[in-house]
N, CA, C and O of each residue as an XYZ file, in Angstrom:
832
protein
N      26.295    102.967    118.330
C      27.525    102.705    119.102
C      28.673    103.506    118.502
O      28.877    103.473    117.288
N      29.418    104.216    119.321
C      30.528    105.008    118.777
C      31.636    104.115    118.268
O      31.910    103.050    118.821
N      32.272    104.575    117.191
C      33.358    103.797    116.626
C      34.524    103.734    117.603
O      34.862    104.717    118.263
N      35.147    102.513    117.680
C      36.291    102.330    118.566
C      37.554    102.842    117.886
O      37.840    102.523    116.732
N      38.275    103.622    118.616
C      39.507    104.165    118.053
C      40.547    103.077    117.924
O      40.698    102.232    118.806
N      41.281    103.110    116.786
C      42.361    102.160    116.578
C      43.641    102.596    117.269
O      44.603    101.830    117.314
N      43.675    103.791    117.801
C      44.861    104.299    118.458
C      44.981    103.653    119.829
O      43.990    103.613    120.558
N      46.142    103.147    120.214
C      46.288    102.500    121.508
C      46.029    103.471    122.639
O      46.312    104.665    122.546
N      45.464    102.904    123.746
C      45.159    103.724    124.887
C      46.439    104.187    125.572
O      47.500    103.579    125.429
N      46.313    105.262    126.305
C      47.466    105.774    127.038
C      48.156    106.869    126.262
O      47.884    107.074    125.079
N      49.041    107.565    126.926
C      49.722    108.692    126.267
C      50.646    108.204    125.159
O      51.270    107.148    125.264
N      50.718    108.991    124.104
C      51.603    108.646    122.990
C      53.053    108.791    123.416
O      53.421    109.725    124.129
N      53.866    107.849    122.966
C      55.302    107.928    123.247
C      55.986    108.718    122.136
O      55.855    108.382    120.959
N      56.689    109.732    122.496
C      57.386    110.493    121.442
C      58.471    109.637    120.799
O      59.123    108.827    121.458
N      58.645    109.840    119.492
C      59.687    109.100    118.792
C      61.048    109.521    119.319
O      61.335    110.700    119.526
N      61.875    108.501    119.526
C      63.215    108.785    120.013
C      64.079    109.335    118.881
O      64.104    108.770    117.788
N      64.768    110.406    119.134
C      65.648    110.934    118.081
C      66.788    109.952    117.820
O      67.224    109.225    118.713
N      67.252    109.951    116.584
C      68.349    109.066    116.227
C      69.591    109.437    117.024
O      70.016    110.592    117.070
N      70.159    108.400    117.654
C      71.318    108.654    118.503
C      72.549    108.922    117.654
O      72.834    108.195    116.704
N      73.268    109.967    118.005
C      74.498    110.294    117.310
C      75.671    109.709    118.084
O      75.613    109.588    119.308
N      76.735    109.347    117.373
C      77.907    108.838    118.085
C      78.428    109.879    119.065
O      78.443    111.074    118.771
N      78.848    109.417    120.218
C      79.440    110.333    121.183
C      80.694    110.950    120.596
O      81.377    110.353    119.764
N      80.983    112.174    121.057
C      82.136    112.896    120.507
C      83.426    112.131    120.744
O      84.292    112.088    119.870
N      83.566    111.518    121.939
C      84.806    110.797    122.213
C      84.917    109.545    121.354
O      86.019    109.156    120.967
N      83.773    108.903    121.048
C      83.802    107.721    120.181
C      84.223    108.108    118.770
O      84.979    107.386    118.121
N      83.729    109.256    118.295
C      84.117    109.732    116.967
C      85.599    110.064    116.924
O      86.291    109.729    115.963
N      86.087    110.733    117.982
C      87.512    111.059    118.037
C      88.361    109.796    118.071
O      89.390    109.714    117.401
N      87.929    108.815    118.850
C      88.680    107.560    118.930
C      88.732    106.856    117.583
O      89.773    106.330    117.189
N      87.599    106.847    116.875
C      87.560    106.185    115.568
C      88.514    106.877    114.599
O      89.261    106.216    113.877
N      88.489    108.202    114.586
C      89.388    108.947    113.695
C      90.850    108.698    114.058
O      91.698    108.555    113.177
N      91.143    108.647    115.364
C      92.519    108.397    115.803
C      92.981    107.004    115.406
O      94.124    106.822    114.988
N      92.097    106.022    115.534
C      92.444    104.638    115.175
C      92.712    104.522    113.685
O      93.696    103.904    113.279
N      91.844    105.110    112.864
C      92.027    105.029    111.416
C      93.306    105.746    110.989
O      94.028    105.264    110.116
N      93.585    106.890    111.600
C      94.812    107.618    111.259
C      96.044    106.819    111.667
O      97.025    106.769    110.926
N      95.999    106.194    112.845
C      97.134    105.391    113.305
C      97.331    104.170    112.410
O      98.460    103.854    112.033
N      96.252    103.489    112.071
C      96.355    102.313    111.203
C      96.871    102.702    109.827
O      97.698    101.997    109.249
N      96.386    103.824    109.300
C      96.840    104.305    107.995
C      98.349    104.527    108.002
O      99.049    104.122    107.073
N      98.844    105.172    109.055
C     100.273    105.454    109.154
C     101.085    104.170    109.300
O     102.137    104.028    108.676
N     100.608    103.242    110.111
C     101.348    101.994    110.331
C     101.428    101.151    109.065
O     102.483    100.598    108.754
N     100.329    101.048    108.337
C     100.350    100.265    107.098
C     101.240    100.924    106.045
O     101.887    100.233    105.258
N     101.274    102.247    106.028
C     102.103    102.947    105.048
C     103.588    102.745    105.320
O     104.385    102.745    104.382
N     103.982    102.572    106.596
C     105.390    102.498    106.947
C     105.903    101.087    107.204
O     107.104    100.893    107.390
N     105.003    100.092    107.218
C     105.416     98.757    107.648
C     106.222     98.036    106.564
O     106.129     98.362    105.381
N     107.017     97.044    106.997
C     107.738     96.179    106.072
C     106.800     95.158    105.451
O     106.931     94.816    104.276
N     105.854     94.674    106.245
C     104.885     93.684    105.788
C     103.564     93.953    106.486
O     103.563     94.225    107.687
N     102.424     93.889    105.776
C     101.140     94.180    106.420
C     100.803     93.222    107.552
O     100.077     93.589    108.476
N     101.328     91.983    107.490
C     101.048     91.025    108.554
C     101.647     91.454    109.881
O     101.206     91.011    110.942
N     102.659     92.322    109.821
C     103.334     92.743    111.048
C     102.526     93.772    111.835
O     102.837     94.036    112.997
N     101.505     94.352    111.231
C     100.692     95.371    111.915
C      99.600     94.662    112.711
O      98.706     94.043    112.133
N      99.676     94.754    114.034
C      98.715     94.081    114.904
C      97.728     95.075    115.497
O      97.932     96.287    115.442
N      96.660     94.539    116.063
C      95.686     95.395    116.743
C      96.333     96.097    117.930
O      96.005     97.245    118.230
N      97.256     95.404    118.608
C      97.950     96.032    119.735
C      98.787     97.223    119.263
O      98.833     98.259    119.927
N      99.448     97.069    118.109
C     100.239     98.174    117.553
C      99.350     99.380    117.257
O      99.695    100.517    117.576
N      98.208     99.111    116.647
C      97.304    100.196    116.263
C      96.743    100.882    117.500
O      96.665    102.110    117.546
N      96.350    100.096    118.509
C      95.817    100.678    119.736
C      96.852    101.574    120.405
O      96.535    102.674    120.857
N      98.090    101.094    120.464
C      99.150    101.887    121.097
C      99.407    103.176    120.325
O      99.572    104.236    120.928
N      99.441    103.095    118.995
C      99.697    104.283    118.186
C      98.558    105.295    118.278
O      98.781    106.503    118.197
N      97.331    104.788    118.449
C      96.166    105.670    118.536
C      95.941    106.196    119.948
O      95.171    107.136    120.145
N      96.617    105.587    120.946
C      96.432    106.016    122.323
C      95.119    105.561    122.917
O      94.548    106.247    123.764
N      94.620    104.381    122.473
C      93.371    103.832    123.008
C      93.621    102.393    123.450
O      94.657    101.809    123.133
N      92.676    101.836    124.173
C      92.779    100.449    124.583
C      92.349     99.506    123.471
O      91.597     99.895    122.577
N      92.827     98.266    123.522
C      92.441     97.290    122.502
C      90.936     97.068    122.491
O      90.354     96.817    121.435
N      90.301     97.160    123.657
C      88.852     96.961    123.715
C      88.121     97.993    122.864
O      87.079     97.695    122.281
N      88.669     99.212    122.791
C      88.056    100.253    121.961
C      88.080     99.858    120.495
O      87.118    100.103    119.767
N      89.176     99.248    120.059
C      89.279     98.800    118.668
C      88.236     97.741    118.359
O      87.554     97.804    117.336
N      88.120     96.773    119.248
C      87.193     95.677    118.988
C      85.738     96.129    119.070
O      84.887     95.611    118.347
N      85.445     97.094    119.950
C      84.081     97.637    119.992
C      83.765     98.404    118.717
O      82.654     98.318    118.195
N      84.741     99.152    118.218
C      84.478    100.006    117.067
C      84.521     99.306    115.730
O      83.826     99.710    114.798
N      85.341     98.241    115.616
C      85.559     97.638    114.299
C      85.340     96.123    114.261
O      85.384     95.520    113.189
N      85.108     95.518    115.399
C      84.840     94.081    115.430
C      86.114     93.255    115.521
O      86.317     92.513    116.483
N      86.969     93.389    114.512
C      88.236     92.658    114.497
C      89.183     93.351    113.514
O      88.860     94.405    112.965
N      90.349     92.748    113.300
C      91.347     93.354    112.421
C      90.807     93.503    110.996
O      91.047     94.515    110.337
N      90.078     92.487    110.527
C      89.499     92.561    109.183
C      88.539     93.730    109.058
O      88.554     94.446    108.057
N      87.695     93.928    110.079
C      86.757     95.047    110.048
C      87.462     96.384    110.020
O      87.014     97.313    109.348
N      88.572     96.488    110.753
C      89.334     97.734    110.768
C      89.962     97.994    109.399
O      89.936     99.121    108.904
N      90.526     96.948    108.789
C      91.140     97.097    107.466
C      90.098     97.526    106.440
O      90.367     98.385    105.601
N      88.923     96.934    106.505
C      87.859     97.313    105.567
C      87.445     98.770    105.770
O      87.231     99.497    104.800
N      87.332     99.194    107.024
C      86.947    100.584    107.291
C      87.997    101.547    106.770
O      87.659    102.581    106.194
N      89.264    101.221    106.964
C      90.342    102.077    106.466
C      90.347    102.114    104.944
O      90.539    103.172    104.343
N      90.137    100.956    104.324
C      90.082    100.877    102.857
C      88.950    101.750    102.325
O      89.141    102.500    101.368
N      87.773    101.656    102.942
C      86.630    102.436    102.472
C      86.888    103.935    102.644
O      86.503    104.735    101.791
N      87.534    104.307    103.735
C      87.851    105.720    103.938
C      88.796    106.224    102.853
O      88.598    107.309    102.306
N      89.820    105.438    102.545
C      90.785    105.815    101.519
C      90.153    105.863    100.130
O      90.487    106.722     99.314
N      89.238    104.930     99.873
C      88.685    104.788     98.536
C      87.517    105.733     98.265
O      87.107    105.889     97.115
N      86.977    106.364     99.304
C      85.750    107.154     99.164
C      85.793    108.174     98.025
O      84.817    108.260     97.280
N      86.870    108.956     97.842
C      86.863    109.916     96.722
C      86.768    109.243     95.355
O      86.110    109.761     94.453
N      87.423    108.090     95.198
C      87.355    107.376     93.915
C      85.954    106.828     93.697
O      85.433    106.895     92.584
N      85.339    106.292     94.733
C      83.982    105.761     94.603
C      83.004    106.842     94.185
O      82.139    106.609     93.340
N      83.137    108.041     94.780
C      82.246    109.146     94.397
C      82.452    109.525     92.937
O      81.491    109.809     92.223
N      83.712    109.528     92.492
C      83.990    109.865     91.097
C      83.401    108.826     90.159
O      82.908    109.172     89.086
N      83.446    107.558     90.547
C      82.917    106.484     89.705
C      81.391    106.519     89.661
O      80.792    106.326     88.603
N      80.771    106.764     90.803
C      79.310    106.684     90.886
C      78.602    107.917     90.341
O      77.506    107.804     89.791
N      79.214    109.097     90.485
C      78.481    110.310     90.094
C      79.359    111.401     89.505
O      78.897    112.522     89.291
N      80.625    111.081     89.243
C      81.547    112.100     88.785
C      81.551    112.291     87.285
O      80.789    111.663     86.550
N      82.425    113.169     86.855
C      82.584    113.473     85.435
C      83.533    112.467     84.793
O      84.183    111.694     85.497
N      83.620    112.470     83.442
C      84.600    111.605     82.767
C      86.012    111.926     83.250
O      86.279    113.065     83.634
N      86.926    110.946     83.242
C      86.779    109.646     82.580
C      86.254    108.527     83.467
O      86.054    107.414     82.981
N      86.020    108.790     84.771
C      85.555    107.719     85.659
C      84.038    107.660     85.769
O      83.485    106.590     86.022
N      83.366    108.766     85.587
C      81.931    108.836     85.810
C      81.111    107.976     84.871
O      81.607    107.555     83.826
N      79.860    107.706     85.226
C      79.014    106.777     84.461
C      78.681    107.238     83.048
O      78.294    106.414     82.220
N      78.820    108.534     82.744
C      78.490    109.021     81.397
C      79.640    108.842     80.414
O      79.495    109.168     79.236
N      80.769    108.335     80.872
C      81.938    108.168     79.997
C      81.715    107.030     79.011
O      81.233    105.975     79.424
N      82.041    107.187     77.721
C      81.956    106.065     76.778
C      82.785    104.889     77.282
O      83.879    105.095     77.807
N      82.287    103.656     77.135
C      82.937    102.502     77.766
C      84.375    102.264     77.349
O      85.184    101.824     78.166
N      84.721    102.548     76.079
C      86.101    102.322     75.648
C      87.081    103.279     76.321
O      88.282    103.010     76.364
N      86.572    104.397     76.849
C      87.416    105.290     77.628
C      87.301    104.992     79.129
O      88.257    105.170     79.884
N      86.110    104.534     79.548
C      85.891    104.338     80.980
C      86.614    103.105     81.513
O      87.161    103.141     82.616
N      86.625    102.019     80.749
C      87.271    100.798     81.226
C      88.753    101.023     81.539
O      89.193    100.660     82.630
N      89.541    101.606     80.628
C      90.941    101.878     80.983
C      91.082    102.825     82.171
O      91.992    102.668     82.984
N      90.179    103.814     82.275
C      90.252    104.760     83.385
C      89.962    104.073     84.719
O      90.612    104.366     85.722
N      88.986    103.157     84.733
C      88.672    102.415     85.951
C      89.863    101.583     86.411
O      90.210    101.579     87.592
N      90.483    100.882     85.472
C      91.621    100.037     85.825
C      92.824    100.866     86.252
O      93.562    100.471     87.155
N      93.026    102.003     85.614
C      94.113    102.891     86.026
C      93.868    103.408     87.440
O      94.812    103.554     88.218
N      92.608    103.687     87.781
C      92.275    104.145     89.130
C      92.559    103.061     90.164
O      93.072    103.343     91.246
N      92.220    101.811     89.819
C      92.513    100.690     90.725
C      94.021    100.570     90.928
O      94.499    100.444     92.055
N      94.763    100.611     89.819
C      96.214    100.460     89.892
C      96.844    101.580     90.735
O      97.661    101.308     91.614
N      96.467    102.824     90.471
C      97.047    103.950     91.213
C      96.705    103.852     92.692
O      97.548    104.139     93.542
N      95.483    103.451     93.007
C      95.099    103.298     94.408
C      95.980    102.254     95.091
O      96.412    102.451     96.226
N      96.245    101.148     94.403
C      97.036    100.092     95.018
C      98.516    100.451     95.084
O      99.213    100.018     96.001
N      99.002    101.226     94.136
C     100.383    101.708     94.238
C     100.516    102.643     95.437
O     101.480    102.549     96.197
N      99.564    103.532     95.603
C      99.623    104.515     96.684
C      99.345    103.897     98.056
O      99.737    104.456     99.080
N      98.671    102.747     98.077
C      98.289    102.094     99.336
C      98.679    100.622     99.286
O      97.863     99.741     99.557
N      99.952    100.365     98.933
C     100.367     98.983     98.651
C     100.138     98.033     99.821
O      99.567     96.956     99.648
N     100.578     98.426    100.997
C     100.481     97.510    102.131
C      99.047     97.378    102.630
O      98.644     96.305    103.079
N      98.279     98.454    102.555
C      96.862     98.354    102.907
C      96.147     97.426    101.934
O      95.344     96.591    102.351
N      96.434     97.567    100.633
C      95.803     96.706     99.636
C      96.194     95.244     99.848
O      95.357     94.352     99.707
N      97.464     94.993    100.186
C      97.898     93.628    100.477
C      97.157     93.076    101.692
O      96.712     91.928    101.682
N      97.025     93.884    102.730
C      96.310     93.451    103.930
C      94.855     93.162    103.615
O      94.292     92.181    104.103
N      94.238     94.016    102.794
C      92.835     93.823    102.442
C      92.631     92.540    101.655
O      91.727     91.761    101.958
N      93.472     92.313    100.640
C      93.307     91.123     99.817
C      93.647     89.860    100.595
O      93.274     88.758    100.193
N      94.358     90.022    101.716
C      94.633     88.876    102.571
C      93.501     88.531    103.499
O      93.585     87.534    104.216
N      92.418     89.335    103.514
C      91.276     89.066    104.390
C      90.148     88.358    103.649
O      89.039     88.247    104.174
N      90.417     87.879    102.437
C      89.348     87.306    101.623
C      88.924     85.914    102.012
O      88.000     85.369    101.408
N      89.580     85.301    103.024
C      89.201     83.955    103.424
C      89.569     82.940    102.362
O      90.634     83.024    101.750
N      88.677     81.975    102.147
C      88.955     80.920    101.186
C      89.021     81.446     99.758
O      89.779     80.916     98.945
N      88.244     82.479     99.436
C      88.225     83.002     98.076
C      88.249     84.527     98.096
O      87.275     85.152     98.514
N      89.347     85.134     97.652
C      89.377     86.603     97.597
C      88.364     87.159     96.600
O      88.004     88.334     96.667
N      87.904     86.313     95.674
C      86.952     86.778     94.659
C      85.536     86.907     95.204
O      84.664     87.474     94.545
N      85.306     86.383     96.406
C      83.994     86.522     97.046
C      83.947     87.719     97.988
O      82.905     88.013     98.574
N      85.086     88.415     98.135
C      85.127     89.575     99.023
C      84.301     90.713     98.443
O      84.235     90.887     97.226
N      83.671     91.488     99.325
C      82.771     92.562     98.876
C      83.488     93.570     98.003
O      82.947     93.995     96.983
N      84.712     93.967     98.387
C      85.413     94.988     97.613
C      85.730     94.490     96.204
O      85.686     95.266     95.250
N      86.053     93.189     96.067
C      86.348     92.655     94.739
C      85.071     92.574     93.900
O      85.071     92.941     92.725
N      84.003     92.100     94.497
C      82.733     91.992     93.754
C      82.267     93.352     93.259
O      81.685     93.456     92.180
N      82.525     94.411     94.054
C      82.113     95.758     93.639
C      82.918     96.222     92.427
O      82.349     96.746     91.469
N      84.245     96.032     92.464
C      85.070     96.411     91.319
C      84.689     95.591     90.092
O      84.565     96.124     88.989
N      84.505     94.284     90.297
C      84.177     93.424     89.161
C      82.844     93.831     88.541
O      82.724     93.906     87.318
N      81.840     94.094     89.383
C      80.532     94.471     88.865
C      80.572     95.777     88.086
O      79.935     95.898     87.040
N      81.320     96.758     88.593
C      81.441     98.045     87.890
C      82.120     97.866     86.538
O      81.680     98.418     85.530
N      83.193     97.091     86.532
C      83.940     96.879     85.296
C      83.127     96.061     84.297
O      83.121     96.366     83.104
N      82.449     95.035     84.770
C      81.634     94.217     83.881
C      80.527     95.048     83.244
O      80.262     94.922     82.049
N      79.885     95.891     84.037
C      78.813     96.739     83.493
C      79.334     97.654     82.397
O      78.647     97.880     81.400
N      80.542     98.183     82.570
C      81.118     99.040     81.532
C      81.457     98.237     80.285
O      81.235     98.711     79.171
N      81.989     97.029     80.450
C      82.332     96.183     79.299
C      81.085     95.788     78.515
O      81.131     95.672     77.290
N      79.973     95.581     79.217
C      78.729     95.173     78.547
C      78.166     96.274     77.662
O      77.315     96.007     76.814
N      78.628     97.505     77.844
C      78.155     98.609     77.017
C      78.912     98.716     75.694
O      78.537     99.503     74.825
N      79.980     97.923     75.539
C      80.751     97.966     74.294
C      80.049     97.102     73.257
O      79.911     95.899     73.478
N      79.600     97.655     72.140
C      78.859     96.870     71.143
C      79.678     95.675     70.644
O      80.845     95.807     70.278
N      79.029     94.508     70.642
C      79.662     93.304     70.114
C      80.643     92.640     71.054
O      81.205     91.598     70.717
N      80.868     93.224     72.239
C      81.839     92.635     73.163
C      81.181     91.493     73.916
O      80.061     91.636     74.406
N      81.868     90.359     74.012
C      81.328     89.184     74.702
C      82.230     88.822     75.884
O      83.325     89.361     76.046
N      81.738     87.897     76.694
C      82.502     87.397     77.850
C      82.925     88.529     78.779
O      84.072     88.574     79.224
N      82.015     89.432     79.069
C      82.371     90.589     79.889
C      82.729     90.187     81.318
O      83.592     90.815     81.930
N      82.084     89.156     81.860
C      82.381     88.746     83.228
C      83.802     88.199     83.337
O      84.560     88.597     84.221
N      84.163     87.271     82.422
C      85.514     86.711     82.457
C      86.555     87.790     82.184
O      87.594     87.838     82.843
N      86.276     88.653     81.212
C      87.241     89.711     80.874
C      87.466     90.640     82.051
O      88.592     91.080     82.285
N      86.404     90.949     82.804
C      86.558     91.792     83.992
C      87.476     91.127     85.010
O      88.324     91.784     85.613
N      87.303     89.808     85.199
C      88.197     89.080     86.105
C      89.645     89.143     85.607
O      90.562     89.407     86.384
N      89.842     88.902     84.318
C      91.196     88.859     83.757
C      91.876     90.228     83.854
O      93.066     90.309     84.157
N      91.129     91.294     83.600
C      91.711     92.634     83.677
C      92.054     93.018     85.125
O      93.088     93.633     85.385
N      91.179     92.648     86.052
C      91.453     92.949     87.455
C      92.648     92.162     87.980
O      93.333     92.605     88.903
N      92.900     90.984     87.386
C      94.064     90.200     87.814
C      95.359     90.965     87.587
O      96.336     90.759     88.307
N      95.374     91.843     86.593
C      96.570     92.641     86.314
C      96.789     93.742     87.334
O      97.819     94.414     87.303
N      95.832     93.939     88.244
C      95.974     94.975     89.276
C      96.000     94.378     90.679
O      95.857     95.111     91.658
N      96.179     93.070     90.795
C      96.224     92.458     92.122
C      97.322     93.101     92.973
O      98.377     93.484     92.467
N      97.050     93.210     94.266
C      97.994     93.880     95.154
C      99.335     93.165     95.223
O     100.379     93.810     95.314
N      99.315     91.808     95.178
C     100.600     91.100     95.243
C     101.426     91.335     93.984
O     102.653     91.405     94.057
N     100.770     91.459     92.825
C     101.495     91.779     91.598
C     102.036     93.212     91.646
O     103.179     93.460     91.265
N     101.218     94.141     92.111
C     101.667     95.529     92.236
C     102.864     95.620     93.179
O     103.824     96.339     92.899
N     102.810     94.899     94.286
C     103.920     94.897     95.229
C     105.175     94.318     94.584
O     106.278     94.820     94.803
N     105.005     93.256     93.783
C     106.155     92.642     93.113
C     106.793     93.611     92.118
O     108.014     93.762     92.083
N     105.961     94.261     91.314
C     106.479     95.151     90.271
C     107.043     96.449     90.849
O     108.164     96.847     90.532
N     106.254     97.100     91.695
C     106.630     98.425     92.198
C     107.526     98.332     93.425
O     108.495     99.079     93.560
N     107.186     97.394     94.330
C     107.942     97.309     95.566
C     109.241     96.554     95.450
O     110.241     96.956     96.044
N     109.254     95.447     94.685
C     110.446     94.601     94.605
C     111.289     94.889     93.365
O     112.512     94.996     93.456
N     110.641     95.015     92.209
C     111.399     95.290     90.987
C     111.624     96.778     90.751
O     112.311     97.166     89.807
N     111.039     97.615     91.619
C     111.224     99.072     91.529
C     110.797     99.647     90.185
O     111.416    100.586     89.683
N     109.748     99.091     89.607
C     109.244     99.635     88.348
C     108.622    101.000     88.622
O     107.798    101.121     89.529
N     108.994    102.031     87.864
C     108.419    103.362     88.099
C     106.905    103.358     87.920
O     106.355    102.596     87.124
N     106.257    104.217     88.671
C     104.793    104.309     88.651
C     104.260    104.522     87.238
O     103.363    103.799     86.804
N     104.799    105.503     86.515
C     104.266    105.826     85.193
C     104.514    104.687     84.198
O     103.709    104.465     83.293
N     105.619    103.973     84.367
C     105.870    102.835     83.489
C     104.868    101.720     83.755
O     104.390    101.078     82.819
N     104.549    101.486     85.018
C     103.558    100.478     85.372
C     102.199    100.838     84.785
O     101.509     99.975     84.242
N     101.815    102.090     84.889
C     100.543    102.540     84.321
C     100.533    102.383     82.801
O      99.520    101.986     82.224
N     101.645    102.689     82.157
C     101.717    102.573     80.698
C     101.579    101.119     80.261
O     100.895    100.828     79.280
N     102.227    100.203     80.986
C     102.102     98.782     80.661
C     100.650     98.318     80.774
O     100.150     97.593     79.915
N      99.985     98.747     81.844
C      98.587     98.349     82.025
C      97.712     98.922     80.922
O      96.844     98.220     80.402
N      97.920    100.177     80.554
C      97.123    100.807     79.509
C      97.281    100.071     78.180
O      96.306     99.873     77.456
N      98.510     99.669     77.862
C      98.756     98.925     76.624
C      98.048     97.587     76.648
O      97.439     97.181     75.658
N      98.128     96.898     77.783
C      97.471     95.594     77.938
C      95.958     95.719     77.779
O      95.338     94.928     77.070
N      95.361     96.720     78.445
C      93.912     96.910     78.367
C      93.490     97.220     76.928
O      92.470     96.712     76.463
N      94.261     98.042     76.224
C      93.937     98.390     74.839
C      93.956     97.132     73.954
O      93.113     96.981     73.069
N      94.899     96.253     74.193
C      94.938     95.010     73.408
C      93.718     94.136     73.671
O      93.134     93.572     72.746
N      93.343     94.030     74.937
C      92.168     93.215     75.296
C      90.908     93.776     74.646
O      90.074     93.022     74.143
N      90.774     95.081     74.657
C      89.563     95.716     74.115
C      89.610     95.880     72.603
O      88.607     96.224     71.978
N      90.789     95.630     72.012
C      90.903     95.833     70.582
C      90.888     97.280     70.197
O      90.545     97.623     69.066
N      91.265     98.160     71.144
C      91.241     99.604     70.886
C      92.589    100.043     70.348
O      93.603     99.407     70.635
N      92.621    101.111     69.577
C      93.899    101.599     69.046
C      94.748    102.190     70.152
O      95.861    102.651     69.897
């Protein structure tokens, strides 16, 4: 008896090529992100930036925003990730002082300085993002990613203990509401703010 073929009967169906976003959808997404970026940079308060404002500035309908990003939180996260992408690449695969090959006593201050500078440069976006954390901002994906990166670097320091708590405590010094208070309300110069953070981090790490 001839062996029965395991291949299903009938003509083979060719594999469908992966669908690429339509050109107009890509243009709309870029326009929305650019409009949201501009609105958050110029606003008095991040809460004042609505989906209707962003749609009008981008020249698209509100339905386009909700199809592309789900809701306001999804749009804020997408904008944050777009802004943060160069820093993430530097942290994951770049050269010192942010890259993974950097000695931990140099990398930890560099990581925190990068967080601080990002939040100074994107104060209202950072405030909007940290306001989307729901019941606990510490459970938000962006916070867990920063905490995990910082904790891993602290664990490489010989004899250092309590790396998880220390990562939380150090990140607290870069919270967006604190940055807004210092830089936005008290008008503390950028370089002075960075110097204060560097001194604080050195004390925590026991570094000279």
